[in-house]
XYZ file of N, CA and C in Angstrom:
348
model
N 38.070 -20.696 40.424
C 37.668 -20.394 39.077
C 37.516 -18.881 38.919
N 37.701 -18.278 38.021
C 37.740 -17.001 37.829
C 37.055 -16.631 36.044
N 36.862 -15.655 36.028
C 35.970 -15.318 34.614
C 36.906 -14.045 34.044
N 38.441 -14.392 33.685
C 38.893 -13.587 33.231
C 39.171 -13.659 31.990
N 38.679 -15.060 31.011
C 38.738 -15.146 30.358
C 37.474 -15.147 29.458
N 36.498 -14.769 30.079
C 34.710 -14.465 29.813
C 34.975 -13.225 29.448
N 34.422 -12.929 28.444
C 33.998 -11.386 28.146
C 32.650 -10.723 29.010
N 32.981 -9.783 29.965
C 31.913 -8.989 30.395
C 30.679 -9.075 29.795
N 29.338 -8.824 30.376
C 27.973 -9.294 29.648
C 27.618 -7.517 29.411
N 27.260 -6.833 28.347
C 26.567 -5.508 27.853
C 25.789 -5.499 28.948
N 26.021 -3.761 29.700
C 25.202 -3.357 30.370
C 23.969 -2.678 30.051
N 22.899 -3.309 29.376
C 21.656 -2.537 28.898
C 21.362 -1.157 29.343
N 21.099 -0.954 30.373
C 21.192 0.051 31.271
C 21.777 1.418 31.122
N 23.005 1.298 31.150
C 23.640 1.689 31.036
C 23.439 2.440 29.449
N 23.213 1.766 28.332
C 23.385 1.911 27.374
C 21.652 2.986 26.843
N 20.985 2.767 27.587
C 20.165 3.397 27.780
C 19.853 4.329 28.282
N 20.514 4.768 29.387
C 20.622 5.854 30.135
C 22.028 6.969 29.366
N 22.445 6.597 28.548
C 23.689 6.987 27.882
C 23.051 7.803 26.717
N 21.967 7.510 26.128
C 21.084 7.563 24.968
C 19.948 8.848 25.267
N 19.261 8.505 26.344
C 18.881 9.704 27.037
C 19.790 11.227 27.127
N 20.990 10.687 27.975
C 22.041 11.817 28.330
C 22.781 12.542 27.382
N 22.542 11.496 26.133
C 22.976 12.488 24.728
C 21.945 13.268 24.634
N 20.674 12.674 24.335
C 19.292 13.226 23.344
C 18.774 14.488 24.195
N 19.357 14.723 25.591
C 19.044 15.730 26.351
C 19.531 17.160 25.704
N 20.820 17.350 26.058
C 21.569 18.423 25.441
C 21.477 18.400 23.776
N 21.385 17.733 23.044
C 21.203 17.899 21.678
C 19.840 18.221 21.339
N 18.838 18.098 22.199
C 17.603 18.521 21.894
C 17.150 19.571 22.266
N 17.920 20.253 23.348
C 17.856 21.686 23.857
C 18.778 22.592 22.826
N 19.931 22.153 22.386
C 20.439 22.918 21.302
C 19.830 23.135 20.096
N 18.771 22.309 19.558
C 18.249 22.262 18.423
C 17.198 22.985 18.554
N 16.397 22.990 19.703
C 15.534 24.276 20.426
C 15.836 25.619 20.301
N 16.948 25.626 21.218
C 17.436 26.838 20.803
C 17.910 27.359 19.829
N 19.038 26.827 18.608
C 19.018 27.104 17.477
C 17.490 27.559 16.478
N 16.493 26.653 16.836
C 15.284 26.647 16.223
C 14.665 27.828 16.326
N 14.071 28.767 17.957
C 13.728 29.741 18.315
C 14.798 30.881 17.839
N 16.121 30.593 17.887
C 16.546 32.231 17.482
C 16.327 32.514 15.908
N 16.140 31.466 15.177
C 16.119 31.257 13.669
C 14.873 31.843 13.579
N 13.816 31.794 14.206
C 12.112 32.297 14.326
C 12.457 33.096 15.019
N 13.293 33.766 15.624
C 12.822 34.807 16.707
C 12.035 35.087 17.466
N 11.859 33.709 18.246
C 10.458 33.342 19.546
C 11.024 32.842 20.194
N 10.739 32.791 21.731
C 11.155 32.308 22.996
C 11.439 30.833 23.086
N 12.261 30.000 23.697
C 12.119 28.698 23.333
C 11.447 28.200 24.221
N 10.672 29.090 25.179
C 9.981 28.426 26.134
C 8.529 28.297 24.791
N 8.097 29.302 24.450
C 7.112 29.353 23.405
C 7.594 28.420 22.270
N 8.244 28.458 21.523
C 8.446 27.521 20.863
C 8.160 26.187 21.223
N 8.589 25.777 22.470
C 8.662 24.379 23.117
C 6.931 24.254 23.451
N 6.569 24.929 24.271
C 4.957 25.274 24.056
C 4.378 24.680 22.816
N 4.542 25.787 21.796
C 3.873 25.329 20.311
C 4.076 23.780 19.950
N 5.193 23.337 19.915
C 5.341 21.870 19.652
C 4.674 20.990 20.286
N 4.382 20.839 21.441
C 4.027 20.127 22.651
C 2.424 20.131 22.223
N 1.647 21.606 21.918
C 0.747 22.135 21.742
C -0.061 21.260 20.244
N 1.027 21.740 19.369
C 1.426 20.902 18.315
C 1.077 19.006 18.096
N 1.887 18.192 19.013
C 1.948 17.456 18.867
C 0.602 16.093 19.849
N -0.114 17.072 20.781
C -1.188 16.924 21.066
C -2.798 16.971 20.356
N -2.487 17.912 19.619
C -3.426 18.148 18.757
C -3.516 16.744 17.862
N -2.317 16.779 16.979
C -2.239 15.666 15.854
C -2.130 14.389 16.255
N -1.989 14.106 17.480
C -2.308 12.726 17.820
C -3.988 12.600 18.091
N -4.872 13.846 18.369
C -5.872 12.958 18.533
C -6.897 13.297 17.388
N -6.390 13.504 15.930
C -6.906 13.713 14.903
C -5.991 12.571 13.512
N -6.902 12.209 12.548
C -5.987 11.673 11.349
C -6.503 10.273 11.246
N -5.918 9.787 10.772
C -6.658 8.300 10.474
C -6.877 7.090 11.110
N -6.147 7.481 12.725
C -6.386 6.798 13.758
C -7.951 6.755 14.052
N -8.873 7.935 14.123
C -9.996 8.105 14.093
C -11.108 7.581 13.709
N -11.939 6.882 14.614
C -12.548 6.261 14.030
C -14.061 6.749 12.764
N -14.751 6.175 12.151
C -15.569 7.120 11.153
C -16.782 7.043 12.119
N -18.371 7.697 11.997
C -19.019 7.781 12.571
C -20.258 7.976 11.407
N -21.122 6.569 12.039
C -22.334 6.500 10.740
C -23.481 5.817 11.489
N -24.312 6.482 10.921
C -25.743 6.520 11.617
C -26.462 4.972 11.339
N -26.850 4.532 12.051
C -27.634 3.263 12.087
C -28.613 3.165 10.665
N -28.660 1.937 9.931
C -29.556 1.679 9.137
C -30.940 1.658 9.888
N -31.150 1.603 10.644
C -32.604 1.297 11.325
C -33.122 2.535 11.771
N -31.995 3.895 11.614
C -32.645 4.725 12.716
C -32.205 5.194 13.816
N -32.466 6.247 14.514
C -31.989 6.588 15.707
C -32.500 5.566 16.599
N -31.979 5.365 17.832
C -33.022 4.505 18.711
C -32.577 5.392 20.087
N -33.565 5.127 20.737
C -33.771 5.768 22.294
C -32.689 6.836 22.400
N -32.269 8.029 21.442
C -32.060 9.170 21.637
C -30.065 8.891 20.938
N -30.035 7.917 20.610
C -28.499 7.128 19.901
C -28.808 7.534 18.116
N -28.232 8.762 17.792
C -28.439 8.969 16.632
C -27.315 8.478 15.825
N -26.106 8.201 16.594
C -25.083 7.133 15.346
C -24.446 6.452 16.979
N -23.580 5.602 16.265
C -22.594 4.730 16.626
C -21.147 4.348 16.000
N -20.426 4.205 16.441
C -19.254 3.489 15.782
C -18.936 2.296 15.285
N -18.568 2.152 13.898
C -18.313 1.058 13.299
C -17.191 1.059 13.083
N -15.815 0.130 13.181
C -14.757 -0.113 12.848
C -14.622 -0.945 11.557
N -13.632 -0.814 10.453
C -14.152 -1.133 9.278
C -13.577 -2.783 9.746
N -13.856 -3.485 8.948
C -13.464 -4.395 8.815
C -12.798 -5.319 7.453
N -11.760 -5.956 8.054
C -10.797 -6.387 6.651
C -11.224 -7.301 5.745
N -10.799 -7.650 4.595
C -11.341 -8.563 3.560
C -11.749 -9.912 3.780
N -10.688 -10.289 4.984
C -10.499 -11.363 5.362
C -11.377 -11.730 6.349
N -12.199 -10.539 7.176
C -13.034 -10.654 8.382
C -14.248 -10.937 7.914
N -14.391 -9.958 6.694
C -15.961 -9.810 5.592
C -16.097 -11.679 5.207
N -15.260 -12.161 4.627
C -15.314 -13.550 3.695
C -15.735 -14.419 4.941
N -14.607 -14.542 5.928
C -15.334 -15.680 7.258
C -16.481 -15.117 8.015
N -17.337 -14.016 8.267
C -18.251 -14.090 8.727
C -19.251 -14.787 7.414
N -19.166 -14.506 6.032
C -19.624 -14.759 4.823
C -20.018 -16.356 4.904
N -18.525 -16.839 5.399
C -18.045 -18.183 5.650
C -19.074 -19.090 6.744
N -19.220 -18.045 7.557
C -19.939 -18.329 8.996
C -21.380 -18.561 8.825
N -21.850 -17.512 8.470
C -23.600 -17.422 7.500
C -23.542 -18.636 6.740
N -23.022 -19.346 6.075
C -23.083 -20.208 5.024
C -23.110 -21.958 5.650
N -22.240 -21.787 6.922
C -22.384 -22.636 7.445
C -23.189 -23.187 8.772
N -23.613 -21.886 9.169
C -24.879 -22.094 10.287
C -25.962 -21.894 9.321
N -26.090 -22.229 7.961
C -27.609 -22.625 6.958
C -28.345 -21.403 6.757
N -27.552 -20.322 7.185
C -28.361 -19.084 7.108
C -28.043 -18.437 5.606
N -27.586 -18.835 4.918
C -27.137 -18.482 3.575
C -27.110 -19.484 2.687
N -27.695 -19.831 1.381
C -27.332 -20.724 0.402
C -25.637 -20.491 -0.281
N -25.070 -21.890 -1.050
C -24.218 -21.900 -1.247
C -23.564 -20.897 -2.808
N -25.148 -20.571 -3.301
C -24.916 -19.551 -4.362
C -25.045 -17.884 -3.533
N -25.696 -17.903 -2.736
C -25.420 -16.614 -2.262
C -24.531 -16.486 -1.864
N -23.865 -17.886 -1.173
C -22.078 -17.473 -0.470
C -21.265 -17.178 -1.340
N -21.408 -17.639 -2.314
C -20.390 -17.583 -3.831
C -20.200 -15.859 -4.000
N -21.494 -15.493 -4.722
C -22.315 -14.086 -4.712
C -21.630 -13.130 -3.907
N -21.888 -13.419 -2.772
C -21.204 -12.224 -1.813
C -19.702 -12.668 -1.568
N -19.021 -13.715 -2.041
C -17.391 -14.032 -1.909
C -17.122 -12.796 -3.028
N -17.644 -12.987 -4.296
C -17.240 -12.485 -5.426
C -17.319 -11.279 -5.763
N -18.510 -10.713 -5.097
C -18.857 -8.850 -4.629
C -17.408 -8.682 -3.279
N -17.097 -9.415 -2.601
C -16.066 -8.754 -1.754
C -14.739 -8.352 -2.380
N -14.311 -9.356 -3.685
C -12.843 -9.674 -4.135
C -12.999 -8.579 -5.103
């Protein structure tokens, strides 16, 4: 039996490492084009970006907000982090209170209708 009538299977690999070996040289040309256009080193240039792109990843709306406890500082903890939570998280804990009896069924209403 022979597989000459099978079409070869795509070498992933290959096709990946091909993708790299472009984005190499085209990204050093665009460097360099970039720095002589500024008239700065492309080692500096490459610097600044790098410099650049460190910064803005650990700033922006990834970030979480930072808010001080309703109760108070406690044992030297003057805030904490709260992650917000979605519409959908607010209603089933809402959901949750209502059904472990810790909430009447008009207050569940109440606070459904303040969320929407």
């Amino acid at each position: 039996m022979s597989n000459l009538g099978q079409p070869k299977p795509r070498d992933r690999f290959i096709e990946k490492v091909g993708c790299i070996l472009v984005a190499i040289p085209v990204g050093a040309v665009v460097i360099l084009f970039t720095a002589q256009a500024l008239k700065v080193p492309p080692a500096g240039l490459l610097l600044g970006v790098v410099l650049v792109a460190i910064l803005a990843s650990g700033s922006g709306s990834t970030a979480q907000r930072v808010v001080p406890r309703q109760g108070g500082p406690a044992q030297g903890e003057s805030h904490h982090r709260i992650r917000r939570r979605s519409g959908y998280e607010q209603i089933r804990e809402v959901v949750e209170r209502y059904e472990s009896g810790e909430i009447s069924a008009e207050r569940r209403d109440a606070l459904i209708r303040e969320l929407r």
